[in-house]
């Protein structure tokens, strides 16, 4: 007999739901005549179900044949299923006992718990608390696609399970006879915790391509590639100077906002280097500290150490009557000048000029300011010396910016700085060593902009003042000196637009002419020290500035007019800029006599003109270039051309040519380099040569590298070349890096990595090196966002 709902047959699942949810005192007849249940709308499907809510979820049972002992037992045979919340059980036969919330399933049992799937012959489970066991089970985890088999899995709660005599791999199962995963973990026990995303295996062995490791007492690894407290994968490599390198990191997840990593490293040619890194993050401050120490370097015979620290903090500005108040410091120190060559792969060591800075910043309305100390540790090398920068101990700055004040924009800066450098490295000024000293600078700017959609005119007045107090006399005998330099400029431009059709596409094209005039009278500044000033490189940006120098020690005498024009192609539907072309040139009406020490006056009336362009026609490719041409010599003084092609993920190719003329030579000398970098699948070529990939064939090979070739020296400079292998469940990388710049002897390093998806990495990590050297590089098999349980919903 089939029960019916108002003339329609009742589905068995709905029928049993009503049986389990009906009031104890109600009769069957009363139940069928009550108002029907209605679905309630929810703004989104919940990823997780709170423990308190689990007991309120109904149990929905379905099957071919159903029998019941009310409030004691329900037995379903044939296509049986039980669903509650995020758990669904299907089997040939299912018994459910409501008093103990116990489900017993047998025959082709399939269990889906929040996207994790378990299959086997027999299951015993308390549904609400998710306690029970599953015999002879096959499983698949949602988070990373890992799967395996176990003699038995004990479910402790919805988050924790213990598999006994289990296997574990993330290799995708192939449908052919004799398939074996490329890598597999076997363990006596395998405990997984989805709340901490941590798995722990005991008496474990790892097999990779037929090679099995010795038994390991305990192995812990993250289920989603996130770090967990414990040993991290080792770093293995070979360096021509350091010898074989073995680094074994240990990570301590102190809290969600604090962690500590130890980096003990063995270098066969040097000794043991001990590294420690501490990171912290709070609501108002954050930072990190790293300390490395090698107590005894066998090659140098000295103690080697490095210190790197960063800290940023926001203070409550209200007690001080300010709008904002913050501080930060950045410390970079090493033991000796050779550290950058011997430990060039230290991730925090990026330059031979190490910055050490502490500052305090504030703002209030239109005012802002800063007080800081800035010093440098310059790592000298006899074969490639560099001039150290002046330390600023201290520097105090106040800034004022007022916009649209009665139509005027007003800004000003006051700056006091004490400059110091080791006298051994002091530059020469008028035949003597330039002394250390103090400088006070004042800059004032007043402009009146007239801006419309079709153009703009901006006249501007500038006044620069500087006063110096020196520790020792200048060549003139003075210990103090000052200067005052006024400037007037006029910037103007027009913007024309039209609709155009080019290459079969509709565009909005602009034409934007611009003229920029500057007049600064000559003031003799040859006796002024040079602490922070250099000549600007010629570019589209610097051609439209008032001063030919950066810094505050020189203000160029200028009587110039810069003219230029640019055009852009804009997609009218999206507003995206697809192409830009421009040309600009500076015309000089009088000589520029203000120069840096040992410099010569600029007498040419027609300056170099610059032409440049950028085309980004589609996301697949782009090209940009710039050329600087000298009208007097009829030669180019600087050229750059870059072509990028990225047709798909993991497909990128960049080719660049650069030329920089030698300003100190009249011959056709200069630096000419060709730079190539790429990431490209080699398997596309092999597939075309040897046919399509078949089941069991290897995965895809990728070539990666960067080659930089000097046409002037006819030699390779810094370069790397390598290969990556993506086998779906593991990635292999091998990279050879050769460093030449700033060295008399090239330094070569070999790095390799084996990455088991869903388990961890073994070997050095060349990924950071590839990211730094290859534009557009994408690591293979990067961890994506954890999938929703509804992507694997039964």
PDB file of C-alpha atoms in Angstrom, residues 683-694 697:
ATOM      1  CA  UNK A 683      55.258  19.048 -24.368  1.00  0.00           C
ATOM      2  CA  UNK A 684      53.422  20.979 -27.092  1.00  0.00           C
ATOM      3  CA  UNK A 685      56.364  20.360 -29.381  1.00  0.00           C
ATOM      4  CA  UNK A 686      56.812  16.711 -28.405  1.00  0.00           C
ATOM      5  CA  UNK A 687      53.106  16.041 -28.811  1.00  0.00           C
ATOM      6  CA  UNK A 688      53.264  17.311 -32.353  1.00  0.00           C
ATOM      7  CA  UNK A 689      56.321  15.171 -33.090  1.00  0.00           C
ATOM      8  CA  UNK A 690      55.394  11.956 -31.328  1.00  0.00           C
ATOM      9  CA  UNK A 691      51.605  12.001 -31.307  1.00  0.00           C
ATOM     10  CA  UNK A 692      48.970  12.651 -28.676  1.00  0.00           C
ATOM     11  CA  UNK A 693      49.510  11.815 -25.020  1.00  0.00           C
ATOM     12  CA  UNK A 694      48.282   8.379 -24.013  1.00  0.00           C
ATOM     13  CA  UNK A 697      52.606   8.680 -20.626  1.00  0.00           C
TER      14      UNK A 697
END
